[in-house]
Amino acid sequence: MLFMAQMTVRIPHSLAPAFVEQLKADEKALSQQLQREGKWRHLWRVTGQYANVSIFDVASNDELHTLLTSLPLYPYMDITVTPLAQHGSAIVQN
Amino acid sequence: MLFMAQMTVRIPHSLAPAFVEQLKADEKALSQQLQREGKWRHLWRVTGQYANVSIFDVASNDELHTLLTSLPLYPYMDITVTPLAQHGSAIVQN
Amino acid sequence: MLFMAQMTVRIPHSLAPAFVEQLKADEKALSQQLQREGKWRHLWRVTGQYANVSIFDVASNDELHTLLTSLPLYPYMDITVTPLAQHGSAIVQN
Amino acid sequence: MLFMAQMTVRIPHSLAPAFVEQLKADEKALSQQLQREGKWRHLWRVTGQYANVSIFDVASNDELHTLLTSLPLYPYMDITVTPLAQHGSAIVQN
Amino acid sequence: MLFMAQMTVRIPHSLAPAFVEQLKADEKALSQQLQREGKWRHLWRVTGQYANVSIFDVASNDELHTLLTSLPLYPYMDITVTPLAQHGSAIVQN
Amino acid sequence: MLFMAQMTVRIPHSLAPAFVEQLKADEKALSQQLQREGKWRHLWRVTGQYANVSIFDVASNDELHTLLTSLPLYPYMDITVTPLAQHGSAIVQN
Amino acid sequence: MLFMAQMTVRIPHSLAPAFVEQLKADEKALSQQLQREGKWRHLWRVTGQYANVSIFDVASNDELHTLLTSLPLYPYMDITVTPLAQHGSAIVQN
Amino acid sequence: MLFMAQMTVRIPHSLAPAFVEQLKADEKALSQQLQREGKWRHLWRVTGQYANVSIFDVASNDELHTLLTSLPLYPYMDITVTPLAQHGSAIVQN
Amino acid sequence: MLFMAQMTVRIPHSLAPAFVEQLKADEKALSQQLQREGKWRHLWRVTGQYANVSIFDVASNDELHTLLTSLPLYPYMDITVTPLAQHGSAIVQN
Amino acid sequence: MLFMAQMTVRIPHSLAPAFVEQLKADEKALSQQLQREGKWRHLWRVTGQYANVSIFDVASNDELHTLLTSLPLYPYMDITVTPLAQHGSAIVQN
């Protein structure tokens, strides 16, 4: 079941640079693991912004919530979730 | 080069039903042709709305504009376009 | 799996009253059937508005979209869907 | 009498972690007590956000205000309240 | 129990003038009856707009919804309702 | 002459608690004096928010501005002012 | 006592051109009379829009409301009113 | 002196197609004349929308207003105007 | 050439009171000089807010930008600028 | 391929002045280099704001994202990007 998540990252300027770098590295590692598992199906950068458009493939709302709140950058992100359904004109199944 | 287009369809209730059905059939045919050509890479329905989230893969802004304005439902849609870039954590290239 | 749907009804003043009455009667019948089936778990009126707050319990985004678009008033409603997850402090399971 | 409250939690990053943990524990304890008393009838998590959708069953606006301002996280929440009425198609009474 | 209702009237220009005049006369008569009964406690005009700010004193959300939907201009109004509580600094009780 | 003022209080978490308590006590004292003088005609709490809806009866815009800026909490409030006029259906004069 | 009114004109395309021309002529005549009387102190066009920024000098909210609703174009305008007060740095009195 | 104008065209579906075509042809002719005269310095299409971003070089606000209101599509456009100034880092003068 | 500027002042609570007082005194002095020169033609307070509505009479966008950025409070203000044109019904020239 | 970027700069008041001056000098140098290379085709100041309207000419979304994120002020800017296409009435090619 697919969901679009639009995430905007707002890291406070007061955070220590080393802490931020570690957060980003951990975020990247977990993100790539979830992509390889097929949970995080697509990840695109919004041009000109510290933001992304993501497509998740999960079994339930609960799984998605657990996944998103496990992201290291979660405390610093604004996230909106849009549930996606099968489009009648799509030539592939979701 | 990838772009997200978010389209909301607003067909006036005054249009003749047969005309609307023909528009939708033409839209579906063109949409599926563009999907098969790889231009319209993804097409998802927004749950509960007459709206979609689409990902296009085109060579330029001009190609995207020509494509979108050629859609039969174009006169009845509100469209916003978001240019997408490669995300540093994505495990595949756009 | 739970979703909140917020629906606002906007029936054009140009529709024939008898047609509108039939729409509303059909909407009510289907709504009550879905409530009895447990799919439409809660249905509340927003005070002072021709709008409701609803909670649906469905197996997937696709089931919800099919359900909502089958409503007789669907062409005359603005709907926003919010996917709900289990809250850690809730004393019952969703 | 039912009210929907939509609460978004914004805890400043400058608060001491131990203080925050205590706030959350106190919030959870009070929330569960109010649920058991039937005042806080439903509590759902908004998927992907530190936010909830709640349904309260209270005797008056004053009782609701007193209840909400007694929550330990109240100083850190944005709350909007929507008064709910009986829907004519609902198969149960509020 | 007090509620603020903010009502904006949008009468379509296509309605017959005589019908509109009758609506307004009926609205005025019912409004004044409700004011005399103490249900519609205050009624003020928003300067420069076909809109009002009203304070209602009713026993419940249901009573307010029934009252508002009984107004002759209800089909032509956008209404937002704000539940009011006792303010700790007020020198009178609501 | 009547005006509605909608005030939302946003006290920074960094202020000293004793200072905030003094501000609130001073605000309450001045508010009650103005209510007794008939300048601050109504004061209601917005349910679930640190906000109020107030009705002022003053001789001019200047008097209202002077009054509002004299409030101890003024530096910490967002205020919007709506000038009110006599409503043609009101059974009392403003 | 000064008020800023921001007016946007939205004349339906369905109105008869002769009727619209008469409305505009009547509006202009009344506007100029009110300007000569000193009630409508300033009248500026918003560049690129069928809209204006106006400053009115009236004795009360009621006088302003009566004035604005007497304008021939009033039924076709969206108006927002901002009450203005004396600025402490202004070198002239309002 | 430069101004950005952002124009969105909303042609009612009820207009006769021949009339619309003539409007567009007249708009194009005038637009190109103004471009050749250097008044309409840039004209870009917003990708996916019936809208444009334009840069005008005119001597005054009045000249810009006269120019914009002379456009054949003016009655069917929403226009916002942003006055532009010399940027300190620009390598050319406006 | 006239422009409306709407300025909202947001002075951080962390600034030293003496520094703020000096800023305000400098702002007042410059503002009054510009008023005497006829550049800052009108200056009104928005009732209930730390904000103003101003009318400037300058020769160009560049002159206005230079003027506004020279204000001592500029770093602490949100400013929106609306270019004004001659209104066809105004009895005086801008 | 052209893109409009609208950038608003929000430098925290807590940054050291010397650091800010260096940021601005670096920003200016890079901006001017990109202008000379033809990548940053236009750069205009929004009158009255610490903001600009820019037109970029780049080969792809990725090139634009890389360019924008390389700007020294990037961490302190809100940027929105609008992809531009050839307008049918423009007398020059993009």
mmCIF file of C-alpha atoms in Angstrom, chain H:
data_model
loop_
_atom_site.group_PDB
_atom_site.id
_atom_site.type_symbol
_atom_site.label_atom_id
_atom_site.label_comp_id
_atom_site.label_asym_id
_atom_site.label_seq_id
_atom_site.Cartn_x
_atom_site.Cartn_y
_atom_site.Cartn_z
ATOM 1 C CA MET H 1 11.794 50.847 -13.824
ATOM 2 C CA LEU H 2 11.051 47.136 -13.552
ATOM 3 C CA PHE H 3 8.018 45.285 -12.264
ATOM 4 C CA MET H 4 7.234 41.594 -12.174
ATOM 5 C CA ALA H 5 3.639 40.751 -13.058
ATOM 6 C CA GLN H 6 2.340 37.237 -12.457
ATOM 7 C CA MET H 7 -0.775 36.639 -14.521
ATOM 8 C CA THR H 8 -3.148 33.689 -14.335
ATOM 9 C CA VAL H 9 -5.761 33.408 -17.060
ATOM 10 C CA ARG H 10 -9.221 32.064 -16.176
ATOM 11 C CA ILE H 11 -11.453 32.130 -19.243
ATOM 12 C CA PRO H 12 -15.024 31.073 -18.408
ATOM 13 C CA HIS H 13 -16.044 27.863 -20.207
ATOM 14 C CA SER H 14 -19.249 29.674 -21.229
ATOM 15 C CA LEU H 15 -17.513 32.097 -23.614
ATOM 16 C CA ALA H 16 -17.965 31.424 -27.333
ATOM 17 C CA PRO H 17 -14.863 29.725 -28.779
ATOM 18 C CA ALA H 18 -14.597 32.206 -31.646
ATOM 19 C CA PHE H 19 -14.670 35.089 -29.205
ATOM 20 C CA VAL H 20 -11.956 33.470 -27.136
ATOM 21 C CA GLU H 21 -9.794 32.843 -30.164
ATOM 22 C CA GLN H 22 -10.101 36.502 -31.183
ATOM 23 C CA LEU H 23 -9.195 37.596 -27.638
ATOM 24 C CA LYS H 24 -6.094 35.428 -27.709
ATOM 25 C CA ALA H 25 -5.048 36.663 -31.127
ATOM 26 C CA ASP H 26 -5.480 40.277 -30.048
ATOM 27 C CA GLU H 27 -3.606 39.585 -26.826
ATOM 28 C CA LYS H 28 -0.741 38.040 -28.742
ATOM 29 C CA ALA H 29 -0.531 40.921 -31.187
ATOM 30 C CA LEU H 30 -0.488 43.569 -28.462
ATOM 31 C CA SER H 31 1.912 41.558 -26.329
ATOM 32 C CA GLN H 32 4.386 41.258 -29.191
ATOM 33 C CA GLN H 33 4.121 44.952 -30.018
ATOM 34 C CA LEU H 34 4.856 45.824 -26.377
ATOM 35 C CA GLN H 35 7.792 43.416 -26.373
ATOM 36 C CA ARG H 36 9.212 45.015 -29.504
ATOM 37 C CA GLU H 37 8.843 48.455 -27.877
ATOM 38 C CA GLY H 38 10.816 47.205 -24.871
ATOM 39 C CA LYS H 39 7.956 47.766 -22.433
ATOM 40 C CA TRP H 40 7.277 44.047 -21.904
ATOM 41 C CA ARG H 41 10.834 42.981 -21.374
ATOM 42 C CA HIS H 42 10.339 39.287 -20.610
ATOM 43 C CA LEU H 43 7.458 36.850 -20.992
ATOM 44 C CA TRP H 44 7.700 33.296 -19.690
ATOM 45 C CA ARG H 45 5.151 30.532 -19.388
ATOM 46 C CA VAL H 46 4.661 28.850 -16.002
ATOM 47 C CA THR H 47 5.111 25.154 -16.770
ATOM 48 C CA GLY H 48 1.821 23.271 -16.556
ATOM 49 C CA GLN H 49 -0.386 26.334 -16.031
ATOM 50 C CA TYR H 50 -2.267 28.897 -18.098
ATOM 51 C CA ALA H 51 -0.168 31.558 -16.433
ATOM 52 C CA ASN H 52 2.897 33.646 -17.081
ATOM 53 C CA VAL H 53 5.697 35.491 -15.362
ATOM 54 C CA SER H 54 6.375 38.847 -16.988
ATOM 55 C CA ILE H 55 8.859 41.658 -16.488
ATOM 56 C CA PHE H 56 7.769 45.143 -17.508
ATOM 57 C CA ASP H 57 9.976 48.198 -17.961
ATOM 58 C CA VAL H 58 7.848 51.303 -17.581
ATOM 59 C CA ALA H 59 8.236 54.869 -16.338
ATOM 60 C CA SER H 60 5.613 54.715 -13.578
ATOM 61 C CA ASN H 61 2.938 52.757 -11.763
ATOM 62 C CA ASP H 62 0.359 54.608 -13.845
ATOM 63 C CA GLU H 63 1.934 53.535 -17.110
ATOM 64 C CA LEU H 64 1.991 49.924 -15.925
ATOM 65 C CA HIS H 65 -1.652 50.037 -14.837
ATOM 66 C CA THR H 66 -2.733 51.548 -18.163
ATOM 67 C CA LEU H 67 -0.735 48.916 -20.041
ATOM 68 C CA LEU H 68 -2.111 45.949 -18.074
ATOM 69 C CA THR H 69 -5.738 47.080 -18.242
ATOM 70 C CA SER H 70 -5.408 47.515 -22.022
ATOM 71 C CA LEU H 71 -4.689 43.799 -22.486
ATOM 72 C CA PRO H 72 -7.599 42.001 -24.206
ATOM 73 C CA LEU H 73 -7.454 39.175 -21.637
ATOM 74 C CA TYR H 74 -7.337 41.603 -18.679
ATOM 75 C CA PRO H 75 -10.963 40.939 -17.622
ATOM 76 C CA TYR H 76 -10.139 37.242 -17.333
ATOM 77 C CA MET H 77 -6.824 37.456 -15.502
ATOM 78 C CA ASP H 78 -5.699 37.533 -11.880
ATOM 79 C CA ILE H 79 -2.601 39.733 -11.736
ATOM 80 C CA THR H 80 -0.182 40.426 -8.928
ATOM 81 C CA VAL H 81 2.495 43.091 -9.356
ATOM 82 C CA THR H 82 5.847 43.126 -7.569
ATOM 83 C CA PRO H 83 8.003 46.256 -7.853
ATOM 84 C CA LEU H 84 11.650 45.336 -8.508
ATOM 85 C CA ALA H 85 14.698 47.332 -7.471
ATOM 86 C CA GLN H 86 18.370 47.161 -8.344
ATOM 87 C CA HIS H 87 20.076 44.250 -6.589
ATOM 88 C CA GLY H 88 23.443 45.088 -5.093
ATOM 89 C CA SER H 89 25.019 41.937 -6.521
ATOM 90 C CA ALA H 90 23.634 42.259 -10.047
ATOM 91 C CA ILE H 91 26.285 42.827 -12.697
ATOM 92 C CA VAL H 92 23.943 44.814 -14.908
ATOM 93 C CA GLN H 93 21.739 47.796 -14.212
ATOM 94 C CA ASN H 94 17.983 47.269 -14.311
#
